[in-house]
mmCIF file of C-alpha atoms in Angstrom:
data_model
loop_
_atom_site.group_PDB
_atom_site.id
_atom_site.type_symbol
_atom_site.label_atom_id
_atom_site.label_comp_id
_atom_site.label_asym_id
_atom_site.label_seq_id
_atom_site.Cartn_x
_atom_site.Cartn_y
_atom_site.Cartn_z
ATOM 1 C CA UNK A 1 75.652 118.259 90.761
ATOM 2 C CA UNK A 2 79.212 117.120 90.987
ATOM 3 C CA UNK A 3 81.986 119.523 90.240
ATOM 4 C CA UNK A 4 82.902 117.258 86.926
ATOM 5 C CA UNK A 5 79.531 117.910 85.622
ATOM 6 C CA UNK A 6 79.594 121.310 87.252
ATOM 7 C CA UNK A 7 82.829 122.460 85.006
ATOM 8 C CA UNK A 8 81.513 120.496 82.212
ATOM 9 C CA UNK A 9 78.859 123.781 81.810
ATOM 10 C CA UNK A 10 81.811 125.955 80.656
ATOM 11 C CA UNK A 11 81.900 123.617 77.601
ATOM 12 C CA UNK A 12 79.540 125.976 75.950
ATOM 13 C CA UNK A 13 81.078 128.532 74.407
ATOM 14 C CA UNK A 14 78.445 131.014 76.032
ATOM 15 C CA UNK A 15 78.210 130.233 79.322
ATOM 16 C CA UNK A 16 81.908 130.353 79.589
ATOM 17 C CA UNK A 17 82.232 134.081 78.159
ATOM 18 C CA UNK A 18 79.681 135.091 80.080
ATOM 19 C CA UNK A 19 81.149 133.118 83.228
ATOM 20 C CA UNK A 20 84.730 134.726 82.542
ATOM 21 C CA UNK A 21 83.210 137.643 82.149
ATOM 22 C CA UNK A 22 81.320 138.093 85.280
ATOM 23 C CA UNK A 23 84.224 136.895 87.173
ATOM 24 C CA UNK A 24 86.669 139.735 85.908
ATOM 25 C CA UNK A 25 84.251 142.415 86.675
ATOM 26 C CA UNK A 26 85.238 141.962 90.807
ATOM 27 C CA UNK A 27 82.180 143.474 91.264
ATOM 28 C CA UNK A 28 77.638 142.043 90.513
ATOM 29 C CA UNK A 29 76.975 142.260 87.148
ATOM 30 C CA UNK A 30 73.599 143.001 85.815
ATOM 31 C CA UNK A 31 71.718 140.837 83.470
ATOM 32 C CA UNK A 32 71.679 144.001 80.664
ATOM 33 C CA UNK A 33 75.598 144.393 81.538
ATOM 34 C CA UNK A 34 76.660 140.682 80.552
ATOM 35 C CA UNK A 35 74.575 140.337 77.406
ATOM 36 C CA UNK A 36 76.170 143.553 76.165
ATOM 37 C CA UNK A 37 79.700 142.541 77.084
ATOM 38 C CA UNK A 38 79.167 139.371 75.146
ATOM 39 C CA UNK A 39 77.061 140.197 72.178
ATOM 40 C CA UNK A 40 74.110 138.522 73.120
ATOM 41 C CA UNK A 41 70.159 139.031 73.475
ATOM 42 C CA UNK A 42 69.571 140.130 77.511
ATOM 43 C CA UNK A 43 66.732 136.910 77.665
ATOM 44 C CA UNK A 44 69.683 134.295 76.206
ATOM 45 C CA UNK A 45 72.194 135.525 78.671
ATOM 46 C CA UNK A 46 69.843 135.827 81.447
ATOM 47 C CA UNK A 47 68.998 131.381 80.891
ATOM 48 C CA UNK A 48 72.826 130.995 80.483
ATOM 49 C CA UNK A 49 73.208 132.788 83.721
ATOM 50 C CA UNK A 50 70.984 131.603 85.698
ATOM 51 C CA UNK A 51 71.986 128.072 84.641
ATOM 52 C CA UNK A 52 75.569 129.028 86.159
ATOM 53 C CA UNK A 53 74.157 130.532 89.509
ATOM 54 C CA UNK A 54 72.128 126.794 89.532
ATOM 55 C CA UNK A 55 75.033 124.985 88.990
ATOM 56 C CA UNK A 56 76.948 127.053 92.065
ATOM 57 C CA UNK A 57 79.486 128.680 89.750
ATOM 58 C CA UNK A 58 77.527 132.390 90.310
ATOM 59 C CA UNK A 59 76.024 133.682 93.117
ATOM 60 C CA UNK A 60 73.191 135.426 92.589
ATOM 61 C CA UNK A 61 71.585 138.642 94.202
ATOM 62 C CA UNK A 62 68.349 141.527 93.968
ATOM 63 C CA UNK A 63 68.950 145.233 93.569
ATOM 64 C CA UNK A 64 67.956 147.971 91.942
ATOM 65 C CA UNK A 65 70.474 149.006 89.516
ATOM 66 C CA UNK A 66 68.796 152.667 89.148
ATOM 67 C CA UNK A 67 70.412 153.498 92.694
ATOM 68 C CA UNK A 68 67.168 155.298 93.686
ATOM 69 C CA UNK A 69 64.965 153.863 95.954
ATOM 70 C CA UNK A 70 61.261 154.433 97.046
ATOM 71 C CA UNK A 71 58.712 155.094 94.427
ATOM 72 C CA UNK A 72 59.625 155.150 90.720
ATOM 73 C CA UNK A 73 62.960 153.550 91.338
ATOM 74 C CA UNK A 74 62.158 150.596 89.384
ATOM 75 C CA UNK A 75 62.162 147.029 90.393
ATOM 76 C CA UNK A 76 65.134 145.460 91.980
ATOM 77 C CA UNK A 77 66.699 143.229 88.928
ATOM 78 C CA UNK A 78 69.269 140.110 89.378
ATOM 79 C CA UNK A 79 73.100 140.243 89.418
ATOM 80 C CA UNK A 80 75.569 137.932 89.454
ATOM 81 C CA UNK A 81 79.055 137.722 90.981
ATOM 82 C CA UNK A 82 81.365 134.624 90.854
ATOM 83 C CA UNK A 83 80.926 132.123 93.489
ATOM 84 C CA UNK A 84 83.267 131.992 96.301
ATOM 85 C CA UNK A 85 83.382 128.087 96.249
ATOM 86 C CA UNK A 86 85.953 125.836 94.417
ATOM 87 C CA UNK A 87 85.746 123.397 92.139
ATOM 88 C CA UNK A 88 88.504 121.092 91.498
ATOM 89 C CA UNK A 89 88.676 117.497 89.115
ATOM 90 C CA UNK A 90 91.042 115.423 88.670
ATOM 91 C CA UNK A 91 91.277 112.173 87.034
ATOM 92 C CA UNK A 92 91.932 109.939 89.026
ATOM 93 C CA UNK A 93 91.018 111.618 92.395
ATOM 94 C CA UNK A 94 93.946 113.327 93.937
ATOM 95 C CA UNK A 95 93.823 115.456 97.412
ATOM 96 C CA UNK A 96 96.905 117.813 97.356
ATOM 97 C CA UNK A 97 94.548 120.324 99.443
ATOM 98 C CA UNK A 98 94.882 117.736 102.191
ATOM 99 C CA UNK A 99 98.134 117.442 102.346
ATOM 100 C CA UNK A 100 99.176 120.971 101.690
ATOM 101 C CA UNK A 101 96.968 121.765 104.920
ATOM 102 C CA UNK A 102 98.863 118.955 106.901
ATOM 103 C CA UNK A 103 102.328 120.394 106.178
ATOM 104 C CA UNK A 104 101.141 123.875 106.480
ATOM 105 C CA UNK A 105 100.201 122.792 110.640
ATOM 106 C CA UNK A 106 103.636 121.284 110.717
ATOM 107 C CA UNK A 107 105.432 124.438 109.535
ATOM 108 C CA UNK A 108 103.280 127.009 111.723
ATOM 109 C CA UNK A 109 103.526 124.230 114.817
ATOM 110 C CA UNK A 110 107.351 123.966 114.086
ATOM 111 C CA UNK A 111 108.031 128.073 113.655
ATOM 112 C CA UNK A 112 109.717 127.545 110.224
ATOM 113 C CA UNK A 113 108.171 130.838 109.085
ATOM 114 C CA UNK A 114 111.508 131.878 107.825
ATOM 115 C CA UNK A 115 112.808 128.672 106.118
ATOM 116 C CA UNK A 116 109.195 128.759 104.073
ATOM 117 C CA UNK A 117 109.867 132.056 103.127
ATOM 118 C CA UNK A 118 113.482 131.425 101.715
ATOM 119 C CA UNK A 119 111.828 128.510 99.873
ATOM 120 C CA UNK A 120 109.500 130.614 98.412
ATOM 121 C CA UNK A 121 111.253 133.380 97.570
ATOM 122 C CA UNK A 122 113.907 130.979 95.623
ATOM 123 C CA UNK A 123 110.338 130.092 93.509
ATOM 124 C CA UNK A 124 109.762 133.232 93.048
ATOM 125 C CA UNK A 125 113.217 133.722 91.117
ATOM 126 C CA UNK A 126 113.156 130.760 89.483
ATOM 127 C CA UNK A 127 109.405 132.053 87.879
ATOM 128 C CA UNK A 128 111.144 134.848 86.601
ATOM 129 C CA UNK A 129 112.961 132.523 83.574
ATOM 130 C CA UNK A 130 116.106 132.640 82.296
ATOM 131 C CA UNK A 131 116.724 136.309 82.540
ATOM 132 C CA UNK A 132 117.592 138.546 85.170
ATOM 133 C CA UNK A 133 114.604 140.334 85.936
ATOM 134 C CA UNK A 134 111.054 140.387 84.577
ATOM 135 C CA UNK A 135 111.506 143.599 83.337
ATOM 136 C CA UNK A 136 108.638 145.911 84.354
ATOM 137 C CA UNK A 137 105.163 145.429 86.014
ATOM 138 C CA UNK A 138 103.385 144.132 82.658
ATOM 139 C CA UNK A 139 106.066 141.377 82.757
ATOM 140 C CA UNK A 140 105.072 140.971 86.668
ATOM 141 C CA UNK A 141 101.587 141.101 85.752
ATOM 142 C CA UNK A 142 101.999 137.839 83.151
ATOM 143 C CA UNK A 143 103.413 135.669 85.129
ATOM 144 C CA UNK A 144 100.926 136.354 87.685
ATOM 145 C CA UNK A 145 98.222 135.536 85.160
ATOM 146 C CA UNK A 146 99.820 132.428 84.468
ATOM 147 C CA UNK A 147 99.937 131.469 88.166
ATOM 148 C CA UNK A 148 96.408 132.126 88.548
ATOM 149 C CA UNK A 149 96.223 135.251 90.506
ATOM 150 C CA UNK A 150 93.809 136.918 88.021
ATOM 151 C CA UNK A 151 96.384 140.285 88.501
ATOM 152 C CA UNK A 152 94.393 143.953 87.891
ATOM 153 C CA UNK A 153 96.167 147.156 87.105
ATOM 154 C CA UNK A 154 94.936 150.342 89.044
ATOM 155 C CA UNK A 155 95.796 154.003 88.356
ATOM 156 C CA UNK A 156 98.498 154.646 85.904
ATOM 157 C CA UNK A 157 102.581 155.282 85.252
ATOM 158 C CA UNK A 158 104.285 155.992 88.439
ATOM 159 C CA UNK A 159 101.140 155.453 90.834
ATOM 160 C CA UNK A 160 100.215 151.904 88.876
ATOM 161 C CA UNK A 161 99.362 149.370 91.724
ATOM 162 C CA UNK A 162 98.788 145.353 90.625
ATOM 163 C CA UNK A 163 96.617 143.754 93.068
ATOM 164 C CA UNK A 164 95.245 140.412 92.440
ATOM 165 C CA UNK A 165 91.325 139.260 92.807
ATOM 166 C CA UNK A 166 92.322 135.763 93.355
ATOM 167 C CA UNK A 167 94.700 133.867 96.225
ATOM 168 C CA UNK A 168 95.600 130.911 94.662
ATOM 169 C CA UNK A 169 96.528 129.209 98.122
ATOM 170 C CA UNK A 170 92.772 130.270 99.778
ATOM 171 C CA UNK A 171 92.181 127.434 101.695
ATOM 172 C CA UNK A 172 95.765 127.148 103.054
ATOM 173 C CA UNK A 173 96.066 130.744 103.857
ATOM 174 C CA UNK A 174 92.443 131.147 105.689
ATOM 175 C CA UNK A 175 93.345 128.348 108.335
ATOM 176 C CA UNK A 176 97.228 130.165 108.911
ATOM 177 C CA UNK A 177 97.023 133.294 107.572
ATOM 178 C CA UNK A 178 100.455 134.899 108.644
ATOM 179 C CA UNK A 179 102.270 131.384 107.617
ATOM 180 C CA UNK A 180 101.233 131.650 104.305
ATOM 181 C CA UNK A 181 100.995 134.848 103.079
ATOM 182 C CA UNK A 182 104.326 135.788 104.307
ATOM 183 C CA UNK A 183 105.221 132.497 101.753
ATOM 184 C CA UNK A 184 103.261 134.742 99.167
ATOM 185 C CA UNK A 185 105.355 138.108 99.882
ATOM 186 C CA UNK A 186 108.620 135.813 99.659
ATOM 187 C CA UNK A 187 107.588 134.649 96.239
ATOM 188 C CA UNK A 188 106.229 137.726 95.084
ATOM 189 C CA UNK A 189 109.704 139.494 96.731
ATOM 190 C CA UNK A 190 111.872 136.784 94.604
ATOM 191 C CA UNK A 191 109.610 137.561 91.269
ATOM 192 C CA UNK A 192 110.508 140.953 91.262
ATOM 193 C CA UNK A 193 113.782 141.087 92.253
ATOM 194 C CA UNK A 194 115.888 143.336 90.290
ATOM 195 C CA UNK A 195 112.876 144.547 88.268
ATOM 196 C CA UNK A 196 113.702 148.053 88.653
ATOM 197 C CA UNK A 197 111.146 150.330 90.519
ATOM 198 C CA UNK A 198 109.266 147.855 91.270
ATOM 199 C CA UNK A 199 108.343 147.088 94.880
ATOM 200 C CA UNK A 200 105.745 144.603 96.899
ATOM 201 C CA UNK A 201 104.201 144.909 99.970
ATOM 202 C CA UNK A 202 101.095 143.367 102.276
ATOM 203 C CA UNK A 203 97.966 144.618 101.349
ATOM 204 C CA UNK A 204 95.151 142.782 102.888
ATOM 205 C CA UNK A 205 91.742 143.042 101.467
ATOM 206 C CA UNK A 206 88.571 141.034 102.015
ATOM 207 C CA UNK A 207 88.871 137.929 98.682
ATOM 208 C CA UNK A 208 91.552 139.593 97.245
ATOM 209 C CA UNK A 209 95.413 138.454 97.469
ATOM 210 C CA UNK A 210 97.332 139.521 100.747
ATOM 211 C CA UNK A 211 100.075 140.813 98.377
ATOM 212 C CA UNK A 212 99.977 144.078 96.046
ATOM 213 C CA UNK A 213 103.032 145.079 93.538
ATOM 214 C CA UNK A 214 103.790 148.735 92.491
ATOM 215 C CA UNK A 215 106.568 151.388 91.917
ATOM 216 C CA UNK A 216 109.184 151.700 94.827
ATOM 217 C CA UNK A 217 108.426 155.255 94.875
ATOM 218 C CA UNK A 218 104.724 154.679 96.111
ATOM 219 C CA UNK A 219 106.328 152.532 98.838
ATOM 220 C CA UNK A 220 108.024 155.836 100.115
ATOM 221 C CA UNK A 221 104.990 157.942 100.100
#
């Protein structure tokens, strides 16, 4: 299956809620779990599922969701996480990966670590808009959504920490890692630039976004 008629599933209304919300959870997501979240029958979202994991858009594993084990603890039962593959169309073909990946070797070959990072942290101001700040981490966390970094708030007030489930440059950042997400701190440092209390720092975890936003006083701790 090609990734047009791949994307083309998420046409029905369904299969897309119950895509979007497997994908938010972070986390596998039980059949029982996904039909609730949706309002569905758990034997309709299990066939919309598993049409998704067949299609490459889930991936799909066994467990038991009792978290016994032995005898009595039930029979392991399928969940679902979002695939770790992309899928990209465009019309007509276009191959910006390519190319982003070409001047990506230049830059690292070349040492312009620095000059990327000016360039991005000038995008990073300009994604603010017109006004001098963004305001406060909600306003951070919107323009993250926007830029497709799938942002999630953890803990609350003062201790609030925005981390971000999705990298939108993946593919660049895998091959040079330190070359581009010091480019992502730089644009992140230029989005929240005079947003008071608010800080950003590198925070590396496995699939998630190098970069994590929070309160300036948790950067002191």
């Amino acid at each position: 299956m090609d990734d047009i008629d791949t994307i083309a599933l998420l046409q029905d209304a369904m299969r897309r809620r119950l895509y979007e919300y497997v994908a938010a959870q972070g986390r596998e997501v039980g059949r029982n779990e996904a039909a609730e979240a949706v309002g569905v029958g758990r034997t309709l979202a299990a066939f919309h599922l598993d049409k998704l994991a067949e299609a490459g858009l889930l991936e799909v594993a066994s467990r038991r969701l009792t978290g016994r084990s032995g005898p009595g603890a039930g029979r392991p039962a399928k969940v679902y996480r979002r695939a770790a593959a992309e899928r990209e169309v465009s019309v007509p073909p276009r191959d910006y990966r390519t190319v982003a990946g070409l001047l990506a070797e230049v830059a690292d070959a070349a040492g312009l670590d620095m000059e990327a990072q000016d360039a991005a942290r000038r995008l990073g101001r300009t994604l603010r808009g017109p006004g001098e700040s963004c305001g406060d981490l909600d306003a951070v966390r919107e323009v993250l959504v926007e830029r497709g970094y799938e942002p999630v708030v953890e803990g609350e007030g003062a201790r609030s920490v925005l981390r971000m489930r999705n990298c939108p440059f993946h593919v660049v950042a895998e091959r040079f890692p330190p070359l581009v997400c010091g480019m992502n701190l730089a644009m992140m440092e230029g989005l929240v630039e005079g947003t008071e209390g608010v800080g950003v720092r590198m925070d590396p975890r496995p699939g998630w976004c190098c970069v994590a936003a929070d309160y300036s006083k948790n950067n002191r701790d």
